[in-house]
Every structure is written in structure tokens, then in C-alpha cells.
Coordinates of C-alpha atoms and ligand atoms in Angstrom, one line a residue:
X9 CA 23.5 18.0 -28.9
X10 CA 24.3 19.4 -32.3
X11 CA 23.3 16.9 -35.0
X12 CA 21.0 15.0 -32.8
X13 CA 17.8 13.5 -34.0
X14 CA 14.7 13.4 -31.7
X15 CA 11.1 12.2 -32.3
X16 CA 9.5 15.2 -30.6
X17 CA 10.8 18.7 -29.9
X18 CA 8.9 21.2 -27.8
X19 CA 9.9 24.9 -28.0
X20 CA 9.3 26.6 -24.7
X21 CA 8.4 25.3 -21.2
X22 CA 5.4 27.4 -20.2
X23 CA 1.8 26.1 -19.8
X24 CA 1.4 24.8 -23.3
X25 CA 4.8 23.2 -23.4
X26 CA 4.4 21.6 -20.0
X27 CA 1.1 20.0 -20.8
X28 CA 2.4 18.7 -24.1
X29 CA 5.5 17.2 -22.5
X30 CA 3.5 15.4 -19.8
X31 CA 0.8 14.0 -22.0
X32 CA 3.2 12.9 -24.8
X33 CA 5.5 11.2 -22.3
X34 CA 2.5 9.4 -20.6
X35 CA 1.6 8.2 -24.1
X36 CA 5.0 6.5 -24.3
X37 CA 6.8 9.2 -26.4
X38 CA 10.3 10.4 -25.9
X39 CA 10.2 14.2 -25.6
X40 CA 12.9 17.0 -25.8
X41 CA 12.0 20.4 -24.5
X42 CA 14.2 23.4 -25.2
X43 CA 13.8 26.6 -23.2
X44 CA 15.3 30.0 -23.8
X45 CA 15.5 31.0 -20.1
X46 CA 17.4 29.4 -17.2
X47 CA 16.6 26.5 -15.0
X48 CA 15.7 28.3 -11.7
X49 CA 17.0 25.7 -9.3
X50 CA 20.4 27.0 -8.0
X51 CA 20.5 29.5 -5.1
X52 CA 22.6 32.6 -5.5
X53 CA 25.2 33.9 -3.1
X54 CA 22.3 35.0 -0.8
X55 CA 21.1 31.4 -0.5
X56 CA 18.0 32.2 -2.6
X57 CA 17.0 31.3 -6.1
X58 CA 15.1 34.5 -6.7
X59 CA 15.4 38.1 -5.6
X60 CA 12.5 40.2 -4.3
X61 CA 10.8 43.3 -5.6
X62 CA 12.3 45.6 -3.0
X63 CA 16.0 44.8 -3.7
X64 CA 16.2 43.6 -7.3
X65 CA 19.5 42.3 -8.8
X66 CA 20.4 40.7 -12.2
X67 CA 18.1 37.8 -11.5
X68 CA 15.1 40.1 -11.8
X69 CA 15.1 41.1 -15.5
X70 CA 16.0 39.5 -18.8
X71 CA 19.1 41.2 -20.1
X72 CA 18.6 44.7 -18.8
X73 CA 20.9 47.1 -16.8
X74 CA 17.9 48.8 -15.2
X75 CA 14.7 47.3 -13.8
X76 CA 11.6 48.0 -15.9
X77 CA 8.8 47.8 -13.3
X78 CA 5.2 48.2 -14.4
X79 CA 4.9 50.8 -11.6
X80 CA 7.9 53.0 -12.6
X81 CA 7.4 56.0 -10.4
X82 CA 6.5 56.5 -6.7
X83 CA 5.5 59.9 -5.3
X84 CA 6.5 61.2 -8.7
X85 CA 10.1 60.0 -8.5
X86 CA 11.5 57.4 -10.9
X87 CA 11.4 54.0 -9.2
X88 CA 13.6 51.7 -11.3
X89 CA 16.9 50.5 -10.0
X90 CA 20.3 49.6 -11.7
X91 CA 21.0 45.9 -12.0
X92 CA 23.6 43.8 -13.6
X93 CA 22.9 42.4 -17.1
X94 CA 21.8 38.8 -16.7
X95 CA 19.3 36.3 -18.1
X96 CA 16.8 37.2 -15.4
X97 CA 13.4 35.7 -14.9
X98 CA 11.1 38.5 -16.1
X99 CA 11.3 40.0 -19.6
X100 CA 9.7 43.3 -20.6
X101 CA 9.7 43.1 -24.3
X102 CA 9.3 46.5 -25.9
X103 CA 7.3 47.0 -29.1
X104 CA 6.5 50.4 -30.6
X105 CA 3.2 50.8 -28.7
X106 CA 3.3 48.4 -25.8
X107 CA 5.8 46.5 -23.6
X108 CA 4.9 42.9 -22.9
X109 CA 5.9 41.2 -19.7
X110 CA 6.8 37.5 -20.0
X111 CA 8.5 34.8 -17.8
X112 CA 11.8 33.4 -18.9
X113 CA 13.0 30.1 -17.6
X114 CA 11.9 26.5 -17.1
X115 CA 8.2 27.0 -16.2
X116 CA 7.7 30.1 -18.4
X117 CA 5.1 32.6 -17.1
X118 CA 4.4 30.4 -14.1
X119 CA 7.7 31.6 -12.5
X120 CA 6.7 35.2 -12.4
X121 CA 2.9 35.4 -12.5
X122 CA 0.5 36.1 -9.6
X123 CA -0.8 32.5 -9.7
X124 CA -4.4 33.6 -10.1
X125 CA -6.1 30.5 -11.5
X126 CA -9.4 31.6 -12.8
X127 CA -11.8 29.5 -14.8
X128 CA -14.0 31.8 -16.9
X129 CA -17.8 31.7 -16.5
X130 CA -19.2 29.1 -18.9
X131 CA -21.7 31.6 -20.3
X132 CA -18.7 33.7 -21.7
X133 CA -16.8 30.7 -23.1
X134 CA -18.4 31.1 -26.6
X135 CA -16.9 34.5 -26.9
X136 CA -13.4 33.3 -25.9
X137 CA -13.0 30.2 -28.1
X138 CA -16.0 30.0 -30.4
X139 CA -14.9 26.8 -32.2
X140 CA -14.4 24.8 -29.0
X141 CA -17.1 22.6 -27.5
X142 CA -17.8 24.3 -24.1
X143 CA -19.5 21.3 -22.5
X144 CA -16.4 19.1 -22.7
X145 CA -14.1 22.0 -21.6
X146 CA -16.1 22.4 -18.4
X147 CA -16.7 18.7 -17.7
X148 CA -13.2 17.4 -18.5
X149 CA -10.4 19.8 -19.5
X150 CA -10.9 22.7 -17.0
X151 CA -11.1 20.3 -14.1
X152 CA -8.1 18.4 -15.4
X153 CA -6.1 21.6 -15.7
X154 CA -7.1 22.8 -12.2
X155 CA -6.2 19.5 -10.6
X156 CA -2.8 19.2 -12.2
X157 CA -1.9 22.9 -11.6
X158 CA -2.7 22.3 -7.8
X159 CA -5.2 25.1 -7.7
X160 CA -6.4 25.9 -4.1
X161 CA -8.5 28.5 -2.3
X162 CA -7.8 30.9 0.5
X163 CA -9.3 30.0 3.9
X164 CA -12.0 32.6 4.0
X165 CA -12.1 32.8 7.8
X166 CA -8.4 33.3 8.0
X167 CA -8.6 35.9 5.2
X168 CA -10.9 38.0 7.3
X169 CA -8.2 38.6 10.0
X170 CA -4.9 38.1 8.2
X171 CA -2.8 41.3 8.2
X172 CA -1.4 40.5 4.8
X173 CA -4.9 40.8 3.2
X174 CA -6.0 44.1 4.6
X175 CA -5.5 45.6 1.1
X176 CA -7.9 43.1 -0.3
X177 CA -10.5 43.7 2.4
X178 CA -10.3 47.5 1.8
X179 CA -10.6 46.9 -1.9
X180 CA -13.7 44.7 -1.3
X181 CA -15.3 47.1 1.1
X182 CA -15.0 50.1 -1.2
X183 CA -16.2 48.1 -4.2
X184 CA -19.2 46.7 -2.4
X185 CA -20.1 50.1 -1.1
X186 CA -20.7 51.2 -4.7
X187 CA -22.8 48.0 -5.5
X188 CA -20.1 46.0 -7.2
X189 CA -19.8 42.2 -6.9
X190 CA -16.5 40.9 -5.5
X191 CA -15.4 37.3 -5.8
X192 CA -12.6 35.2 -4.2
X193 CA -10.1 34.0 -6.8
X194 CA -8.4 30.6 -6.6
X195 CA -4.6 30.4 -6.9
X196 CA -1.7 27.9 -7.3
X197 CA 0.1 29.4 -4.3
X198 CA -0.2 27.0 -1.4
X199 CA -2.4 28.9 1.1
X200 CA -1.4 26.6 4.0
X201 CA 2.2 27.7 3.4
X202 CA 1.0 31.4 3.4
X203 CA -0.7 30.9 6.8
X204 CA 2.7 29.8 8.2
X205 CA 4.3 32.9 6.7
X206 CA 1.8 35.1 8.4
X207 CA 2.4 33.3 11.6
X208 CA 6.2 33.6 11.2
X209 CA 6.7 29.8 11.3
X210 CA 8.1 29.5 7.8
X211 CA 10.4 31.6 5.6
X212 CA 8.4 34.4 3.9
X213 CA 7.9 34.5 0.1
X214 CA 4.5 36.0 -0.9
X215 CA 4.8 38.0 2.3
X216 CA 8.3 39.1 1.5
X217 CA 7.6 41.1 -1.7
X218 CA 8.3 38.1 -3.9
X219 CA 6.2 37.4 -7.0
X220 CA 7.1 39.0 -10.4
X221 CA 10.8 38.1 -10.0
X222 CA 9.9 34.6 -8.7
X223 CA 8.8 33.1 -5.5
X224 CA 11.4 31.2 -3.4
X225 CA 8.7 29.3 -1.5
X226 CA 5.0 28.5 -1.6
X227 CA 4.2 28.7 -5.3
X228 CA 3.3 25.7 -7.3
X229 CA 4.8 26.9 -10.5
X230 CA 5.0 24.5 -13.5
X231 CA 8.4 23.1 -12.5
X232 CA 6.7 21.7 -9.3
X233 CA 3.6 20.4 -11.1
X234 CA 3.3 19.5 -14.8
X235 CA 7.0 19.6 -15.6
X236 CA 8.0 17.6 -12.5
X237 CA 5.5 15.0 -13.5
X238 CA 6.8 15.0 -17.0
X239 CA 10.4 14.6 -16.0
X240 CA 9.4 11.8 -13.5
X241 CA 8.3 9.6 -16.4
X242 CA 11.9 9.3 -17.5
X243 CA 11.0 10.2 -21.0
X244 CA 11.4 14.0 -21.0
X245 CA 14.6 16.1 -21.1
X246 CA 14.5 19.9 -20.6
X247 CA 17.4 21.9 -22.0
X248 CA 17.5 25.5 -20.7
X249 CA 19.4 28.5 -22.2
X250 CA 18.7 27.4 -25.8
X251 CA 16.9 29.9 -28.1
X252 CA 15.2 28.4 -31.2
X253 CA 15.7 30.6 -34.3
X254 CA 14.7 28.4 -37.3
X255 CA 12.4 25.5 -38.1
X256 CA 12.3 24.2 -41.6
X257 CA 11.3 20.9 -43.4
X258 CA 14.0 18.3 -43.6
X259 CA 13.5 14.8 -44.9
X260 CA 10.3 13.4 -43.3
X261 CA 10.6 15.9 -40.4
X262 CA 12.0 19.3 -39.5
X263 CA 15.4 20.7 -38.8
X264 CA 15.5 23.1 -35.9
X265 CA 18.3 25.6 -35.4
X266 CA 19.0 26.9 -31.9
X267 CA 21.5 29.1 -30.1
X268 CA 22.9 28.1 -26.8
X269 CA 23.4 31.3 -24.7
X270 CA 25.3 32.2 -21.6
X271 CA 24.0 34.3 -18.7
X272 CA 25.0 37.4 -20.6
X273 CA 22.7 36.5 -23.5
X274 CA 25.7 35.8 -25.8
X275 CA 25.6 32.8 -28.2
X276 CA 28.2 30.2 -27.2
X277 CA 27.1 27.5 -29.7
X278 CA 24.7 27.0 -32.6
X279 CA 23.1 23.6 -32.9
X280 CA 20.9 21.9 -35.4
X281 CA 18.5 19.1 -34.3
X282 CA 16.2 17.1 -36.5
X283 CA 12.8 16.3 -35.1
X284 CA 9.9 14.4 -36.5
X285 CA 7.3 16.6 -34.8
X286 CA 7.7 20.1 -33.4
X287 CA 5.4 21.8 -30.9
X288 CA 5.5 25.6 -30.8
X289 CA 5.0 26.6 -27.1
X290 CA 7.1 29.8 -26.9
X291 CA 4.1 31.8 -25.7
X292 CA 1.9 34.2 -27.7
X293 CA 4.8 36.5 -28.5
X294 CA 7.5 33.9 -28.9
X295 CA 5.5 31.6 -31.1
X296 CA 4.1 34.4 -33.2
X297 CA 7.6 35.9 -33.7
X298 CA 9.0 32.5 -34.7
X299 CA 6.3 31.7 -37.2
X300 CA 6.1 35.1 -39.0
X301 CA 9.9 35.0 -39.3
X302 CA 9.8 31.4 -40.8
X303 CA 7.2 32.5 -43.2
X304 CA 9.0 35.6 -44.3
X305 CA 12.4 34.1 -44.6
X306 CA 11.3 31.1 -46.6
X307 CA 11.8 28.4 -44.0
X308 CA 8.0 27.8 -43.8
X309 CA 6.8 29.8 -46.7
X310 CA 3.3 28.2 -46.9
X311 CA 2.1 29.2 -43.4
X312 CA -1.3 31.0 -43.8
X313 CA -1.4 34.7 -44.1
X314 CA -3.4 34.8 -40.9
X315 CA -0.4 33.8 -38.9
X316 CA 0.7 36.8 -36.8
X317 CA -2.8 38.3 -36.6
X318 CA -5.5 38.3 -33.9
X319 CA -3.2 39.5 -31.1
X320 CA -4.8 41.1 -28.0
X321 CA -3.7 42.2 -24.5
X322 CA -6.7 40.6 -22.7
X323 CA -7.8 44.2 -22.2
X324 CA -5.2 44.8 -19.5
X325 CA -5.0 48.2 -17.9
X326 CA -3.7 49.1 -14.4
X327 CA -4.9 51.9 -12.1
X328 CA -4.5 52.9 -8.4
X329 CA -6.8 54.9 -6.1
X330 CA -5.8 56.8 -3.0
X331 CA -8.0 55.7 0.0
X332 CA -9.1 57.8 2.9
X333 CA -7.0 57.8 6.1
X334 CA -9.5 55.5 7.7
X335 CA -9.0 52.9 4.9
X336 CA -5.4 51.7 5.3
X337 CA -4.2 48.9 2.9
X338 CA -1.5 47.6 5.3
X339 CA 2.3 47.7 5.4
X340 CA 2.4 43.9 5.1
X341 CA 0.9 42.7 1.9
X342 CA 0.7 39.3 0.3
X343 CA 1.9 39.4 -3.3
X344 CA -0.7 36.8 -4.2
X345 CA -4.0 38.4 -5.1
X346 CA -7.2 36.6 -3.9
X347 CA -10.0 38.9 -4.9
X348 CA -11.5 40.4 -8.0
X349 CA -14.3 42.9 -8.8
X350 CA -16.6 41.2 -11.4
X351 CA -18.3 43.7 -13.6
X352 CA -18.2 41.6 -16.8
X353 CA -22.0 41.6 -16.9
X354 CA -22.0 45.4 -17.6
X355 CA -22.6 45.4 -21.3
X356 CA -21.6 49.1 -21.5
X357 CA -18.0 48.0 -20.7
X358 CA -17.3 44.5 -19.3
X359 CA -14.4 44.4 -16.8
X360 CA -12.9 42.0 -14.3
X361 CA -10.6 43.9 -11.9
X362 CA -8.1 42.0 -9.7
X363 CA -7.4 43.8 -6.4
X364 CA -3.6 43.8 -6.6
X365 CA -1.0 44.1 -3.8
X366 CA 1.3 47.1 -3.7
X367 CA 4.1 45.8 -1.5
X368 CA 6.0 49.0 -0.6
X369 CA 7.0 47.8 2.9
X370 CA 5.1 50.8 4.4
X371 CA 1.5 52.0 4.6
X372 CA 0.6 53.7 1.3
X373 CA -3.3 53.9 1.5
X374 CA -3.2 52.9 -2.2
X375 CA -5.5 50.4 -3.8
X376 CA -4.0 49.0 -7.0
X377 CA -6.0 47.1 -9.6
X378 CA -5.2 45.1 -12.8
X379 CA -8.3 45.3 -14.9
X380 CA -9.1 42.7 -17.6
X381 CA -11.5 44.3 -20.0
X382 CA -13.3 43.6 -23.3
X383 CA -11.2 45.5 -25.7
X384 CA -12.1 44.8 -29.4
X385 CA -8.7 46.0 -30.8
X386 CA -6.4 43.3 -32.3
X387 CA -2.8 43.7 -33.5
X388 CA -0.6 42.0 -36.1
X389 CA 3.0 40.8 -35.9
X390 CA 5.1 41.3 -39.0
X391 CA 8.6 40.5 -40.0
X392 CA 10.9 43.5 -40.4
X393 CA 13.4 42.7 -43.1
X394 CA 15.5 45.8 -42.2
X395 CA 16.0 44.9 -38.6
X396 CA 15.6 41.2 -38.9
X397 CA 13.2 41.4 -36.0
X398 CA 9.4 41.2 -35.6
X399 CA 7.2 44.3 -35.1
X400 CA 3.8 44.4 -33.5
X401 CA 1.5 47.2 -34.6
X402 CA -0.5 47.7 -31.3
X403 CA -0.9 51.4 -30.5
X404 CA -1.3 52.8 -27.0
X405 CA -4.4 54.7 -28.0
X406 CA -6.1 51.3 -28.6
X407 CA -6.3 50.9 -24.8
X408 CA -9.0 53.6 -24.6
X409 CA -11.9 51.1 -24.5
X410 CA -10.1 49.4 -21.6
X411 CA -9.7 52.6 -19.7
X412 CA -13.4 53.4 -20.4
X413 CA -14.5 50.0 -19.1
X414 CA -12.3 50.4 -16.0
X415 CA -13.7 53.8 -15.3
X416 CA -17.1 52.3 -15.1
X417 CA -15.9 50.6 -11.9
X418 CA -13.5 53.1 -10.4
X419 CA -15.2 56.4 -11.1
X420 CA -18.2 55.4 -9.0
X421 CA -16.0 54.0 -6.2
X422 CA -14.1 57.3 -6.1
X423 CA -17.3 59.3 -6.1
X424 CA -18.8 57.3 -3.2
X425 CA -15.6 57.3 -1.2
X426 CA -14.6 60.9 -1.9
X427 CA -11.3 59.6 -3.2
X428 CA -9.1 60.2 -6.2
X429 CA -6.9 58.2 -8.7
X430 CA -3.2 58.2 -7.9
X431 CA -1.3 59.9 -10.7
X432 CA 2.3 59.3 -9.4
X433 CA 2.8 55.6 -10.2
X434 CA 2.8 55.1 -14.0
X435 CA 4.7 58.2 -14.9
X436 CA 5.2 61.7 -13.5
X437 CA 1.5 62.6 -13.8
X438 CA -0.3 59.7 -15.3
X439 CA -3.4 57.9 -14.1
X440 CA -3.5 54.8 -16.3
X441 CA -1.0 52.0 -16.7
X442 CA -1.9 51.6 -20.3
X443 CA 1.4 51.0 -22.0
X444 CA 2.1 47.4 -21.0
X445 CA 0.5 44.0 -20.8
X446 CA 0.8 40.9 -18.6
X447 CA -1.6 38.7 -20.6
X448 CA -0.5 38.5 -24.3
X449 CA -2.9 36.3 -26.3
X450 CA -3.2 35.3 -29.9
X451 CA -1.1 35.6 -33.0
X452 CA -1.8 32.1 -34.3
X453 CA -5.5 31.7 -33.6
X454 CA -7.1 28.3 -33.2
X455 CA -9.3 27.2 -36.1
X456 CA -8.0 30.3 -38.1
X457 CA -4.3 29.8 -38.5
X458 CA -4.3 26.2 -37.3
X459 CA -6.9 23.5 -37.5
X460 CA -9.3 23.2 -34.5
X461 CA -6.6 21.4 -32.4
X462 CA -3.5 23.4 -33.2
X463 CA -2.1 21.6 -36.3
X464 CA -0.4 24.0 -38.7
X465 CA -1.8 23.5 -42.2
X466 CA 0.5 22.3 -44.9
X467 CA 3.2 21.2 -42.5
X468 CA 2.3 17.8 -41.0
X469 CA 4.0 17.3 -37.6
X470 CA 4.0 21.1 -36.7
X471 CA 1.7 22.1 -33.9
X472 CA 1.0 25.3 -31.8
X473 CA 0.0 24.7 -28.2
X474 CA 0.2 27.9 -26.2
X475 CA -1.5 31.3 -25.6
X476 CA -1.0 32.2 -29.2
X477 CA -4.1 30.0 -30.0
X478 CA -6.5 32.2 -28.0
X479 CA -7.8 35.2 -29.9
X480 CA -6.9 38.1 -27.6
X481 CA -9.2 37.8 -24.5
X482 CA -10.2 35.2 -21.9
X483 CA -12.5 37.5 -19.8
X484 CA -10.3 36.6 -16.7
X485 CA -6.6 35.8 -16.1
X486 CA -5.6 33.4 -18.8
X487 CA -3.4 30.5 -17.7
X488 CA -6.1 28.1 -16.7
X489 CA -7.7 28.5 -20.1
X490 CA -4.3 28.1 -21.9
X491 CA -3.7 24.9 -19.8
X492 CA -7.2 23.4 -20.4
X493 CA -7.1 24.1 -24.1
X494 CA -3.7 22.5 -24.3
X495 CA -5.1 19.4 -22.5
X496 CA -8.0 19.2 -25.0
X497 CA -5.8 19.6 -28.0
X498 CA -3.0 17.2 -27.0
X499 CA -5.6 14.5 -26.3
X500 CA -6.8 14.7 -29.9
X501 CA -3.2 14.9 -31.2
X502 CA -2.1 11.9 -29.2
X503 CA -5.1 9.9 -30.3
X504 CA -4.8 10.7 -34.0
X505 CA -1.3 11.6 -34.9
X506 CA 0.8 8.9 -33.1
X507 CA 0.6 5.2 -34.0
Ligands
LIG18 P1 4.7 31.1 -21.5 O1 5.1 32.5 -21.8 O2 4.3 30.8 -20.1 O3 5.9 30.2 -21.9 C1 6.7 30.3 -23.1 C2 8.1 29.9 -22.8 O4 8.8 29.8 -24.1 C3 8.9 30.9 -22.0 O5 9.5 30.2 -20.9 C4 9.9 31.4 -22.9 O6 11.2 31.8 -22.3 C5 10.1 30.3 -23.9 N1 10.6 30.8 -25.3 C6 10.1 31.9 -25.9 N2 10.8 31.9 -27.1 C7 11.6 30.9 -27.2 C8 12.5 30.4 -28.2 N3 12.7 31.1 -29.4 N4 13.2 29.3 -28.0 C9 13.1 28.6 -26.8 N5 12.2 29.0 -25.8 C10 11.5 30.1 -26.0 N6 -2.0 34.7 -15.8 C11 -2.9 34.1 -14.9 O7 -3.8 33.3 -15.4 N7 -3.0 34.5 -13.6 C12 -2.1 35.4 -13.1 O8 -2.1 35.7 -11.9 C13 -1.1 36.0 -14.0 N8 -0.2 36.9 -13.5 C14 0.8 37.4 -14.4 C15 1.8 38.2 -13.9 C16 2.9 38.6 -14.7 C17 3.9 39.5 -14.1 C18 3.0 38.1 -16.0 C19 4.1 38.4 -16.9 C20 2.0 37.2 -16.5 C21 0.9 36.9 -15.7 N9 -0.1 36.0 -16.2 C22 -1.1 35.5 -15.3 C23 -0.1 35.5 -17.6 C24 0.5 34.1 -17.7 O9 1.7 33.9 -17.0 C25 0.6 33.8 -19.2 O10 -0.6 33.9 -19.8 C26 1.1 32.3 -19.5 O11 2.4 32.1 -18.9 C27 1.2 32.1 -21.0 O12 1.5 30.7 -21.1 P2 2.1 30.1 -22.5 O13 2.3 28.6 -22.3 O14 1.4 30.6 -23.6 O15 3.6 30.8 -22.6

């Protein structure tokens, strides 16, 4: 409530915020979490909380009147659909050279992501977070994150015959035929539930084109794991539909200004809360935008000049191939990916490509991939005093190293299979999905803009605890690393900063 005073305020309820809420509560602290998006717990008139990808409505996108799918054409025809403007679960935030997809709601990105829960190979960890002790991450914090996220693996025997994974088997066969290594990828989606979907003994979710607009069943998103455990302590409140705009020193703590919004995105009330300690967990983009704004407008003028720098897209690039007629991908596809092509050891262009579903409801013979690559380019967020917003200077051409790395996998596959890239999905005649990112990382880098545990220098009691700490690349899908790093950092913060 307006004028309230709380010991700890957490901004955002994604991975970083959820870990902080649980660990602080278990340490006996009272915690208030504020979240910009909705609490996705009430079914709509169709009896479901979320809509699917084939018939999107207002619940799909954050304040848009048209969907903004990553795949925006099909057979050359524009593919997006009109929707009503609503605080939907998936945001595509447009910057000048890239649009960045993010989850909006209690649970953050866990509501919309593919659930792929990948722990990077330890040999690459030094390149991901050079200031962090790898041994303790792999002995303690990665296992802790995996257990609390409820990560599980597909039954490999079932996988070999399940209709819904024909696309993954075709992706594997064509990759292996060119000598590439494929690997099963763990997930937070409950694979026992998925078996029931395939057998038609439970309502379908992953098998009903549900993922980027939310899963009605099966997925262990954060609201079912970390956040449920946090709330069960009795010490955590989560307040949705509140957007934090200002954080500035006040007395011995900080005053935090937030706008309460309705489902049209309009402000219905502005509130000021005082907090002794504030955790920024608004995600790479959300936290970076907040911090560069506070520095530029004089709310937190002494934040380091490095805040806003070091942003990368995890080397994301998407591409599709058209298979031969004897290589179908299936009309029924699970939206939960379970396989990747691991070419990170290729020093000429490291890449890890997830074999992605393309749930069109009919046979397309298309293999779709989201490649994570080693792209050296890094961008900077800056406050724009004319617009009052925040710009990001990433340029689309900076994705060329990612395209080059992806081609090292898919050119040989096409050559061996006598197949071609599809050019009808990312525009009218466009091979590469190189204008968007699913994996924003960085902007407030650990041990550069913060100390080695996320404390902001010069402002005791201010912390960063989300993907903005990671400098641009995790070599695989990022949320397990974001969670494990948050576990490591909060343990140190609880031990040293609370008496
Ligand atoms: P996260 O973005 O999760 O949470 C931040 C929260 O803060 C959001 O809920 C936001 O609404 C809120 N917020 C922002 N600004 C605020 C403000 N001013 N006031 C209040 N609240 C505010 N990763 C992976 O490992 N495996 C995968 O399979 C996928 N797949 C995937 C698919 C899609 C479609 C997307 C968009 C993303 C993925 N990802 C993924 C990426 C993954 O979801 C992402 O890296 C994490 O969610 C980031 O976690 P954070 O805690 O950093 O922020």
C-alpha cells in the first residue's frame, strides 16, 4: 500500500527474484515482491488460463493489438493475428536493432519459455562468469538450482516412438548424418504428464501448441516451484500489476515509486514504498533500464559508468531447413524441445543449436532451430532524455558472427541431405531469424558493475540478482545459470548483510 514501509523489496518475479524471495524468507526475513505482469492463476471464459499459439487472443502479448511472432510469415504470407490490447504474458520489446522477447507475470520468463534446463559444460564456465569459482557452482549451486526447479529428463525409450518427437528424431538423424553430436536436453516440463498427453489420458498442453503464450498444464514454472515454496513460508507477499519506476535513497533505506496498472496498461494509482533493502530482479532488460534511468535522472547518480554495458543476446539466431519428403517432422509436435546439436567445440564458430518444434498442426517437413552461438558483440543501454525511455545500441548486422557459426552446422547438413534453407518464415524472402532474441543477458555485469555477489557499489542495501549480471553469453540456454548464480549470491548476502 502507498506509504508502506517494508524491510525487503524485490522488483520482479523471474528466476533471480524467486530465488531471492525463497532464501530470504527461509532466513527469517519478511519479503515483498512487486511484479509488472499479471498473476496467471484465473481461467478466462474458455476455462483456460493461457491461450495457445494457433488461436492467440489478448492473453498472448503484452499490450499489442497484433501478435508479434518470431516466425512472422508462413509460405511467404504474413502470419500475425489481430488481438485485443491486454497485459498478456509475452512481451516483444522493440529496440532500434533488435526485439527482445520476455515473460510478463508472476514467474517472469518461466511462464513463456521452452523449459530447457541446461547446465553448461564445466570446461566452458570460465568463459561465462570468469570471477566465479567454478568448483562450488558445479558441486553446490547448479545441483541446488536443478533440484528446486524440478528439472527432469525425457524417457529415452518413449522418445524413440512418440509421435510428438518425430521432429526431434528427424533433426537428430540429419545432424548425425553429417557427423554432428546431438544431446538430450533436460527440462522443467513434467515428462510423465507429457506421456499422458501423447496417450490422450490427460488434457494436452505441450501437445496442444502451448508454450510461448504459457502452458496450461505440465510445466513446472516458477509459480509452481520457487515462488510456491517462498509463499508457503508465510513471509512473502507477491503484488502483481505494479511497475517500479524510481528507486532513490531515503533515510537509512530507499524510497521506491511504482505505478499500479490495469489490464489495459493504464496507471490507476502511484504508490511510494520505503524499503531497507531493494533487489533488482526485473531481468536483463528491465533491471538495466531501471538502473540507467536512475543514474541519468539523479535518483542514483553514483552508479558506475559501466551500468548499462556488457549486454549480449546469447548469440541467438533462428533458422529452418526444408527436409526431403522421406523426412517428415510430424503434424503433432511437442512444444517442449528435448534435443540439441552441440558444436561448441568447433573453435571456428562455436554453436549449440536446439532442435525446435514448429507446431503448425499439419506436416510441414520443416526443421526449425534456435542456435546459441559465441558472438563477441556487446551493446549498451542508455537513457534518452528526449523520449524519457532507454535505448539499446545493438545493430542487426552484429548477428553476422552468429549466422556464420550456425552455417557451420546447417550448410553441411543441407549439402549432405540435398536440402535447402526455408526462406518464407522470417520475412518474405529471408533465411535468418536474426532480428530478435529470447536470451537477453547482461547490462549490469557481476564483478564489473556490482561486487562479486551483486551488491551495487556506493548504495548499501541495493542488489542485482538476475540475468543482467551475466555478461552476454552462457553457451547454452540461460535460466539454470541465472538460478544457480542467484543461489550462490544470495547465500553470501544472507550470511553477511543480515544480522
Ligand atoms: P525474468 O525476465 O524471468 O523476470 C523478470 C521479471 O521482472 C518479469 O516478470 C518482468 O515482468 C518483471 N519486471 C520487469 N520490469 C519491472 C518493473 N519495472 N517493475 C516490476 N516488475 C518488472 N531459457 C532457458 O534456459 N531455456 C529455455 O528453454 C528458454 N526458452 C525461452 C523462450 C522464450 C519465448 C523466452 C522469451 C525466453 C526463453 N528463455 C529460455 C530465457 C529465460 O526465460 C530467461 O533467460 C529468464 O527468464 C531470465 O530470468 P531473469 O530472472 O533474469 O528475468
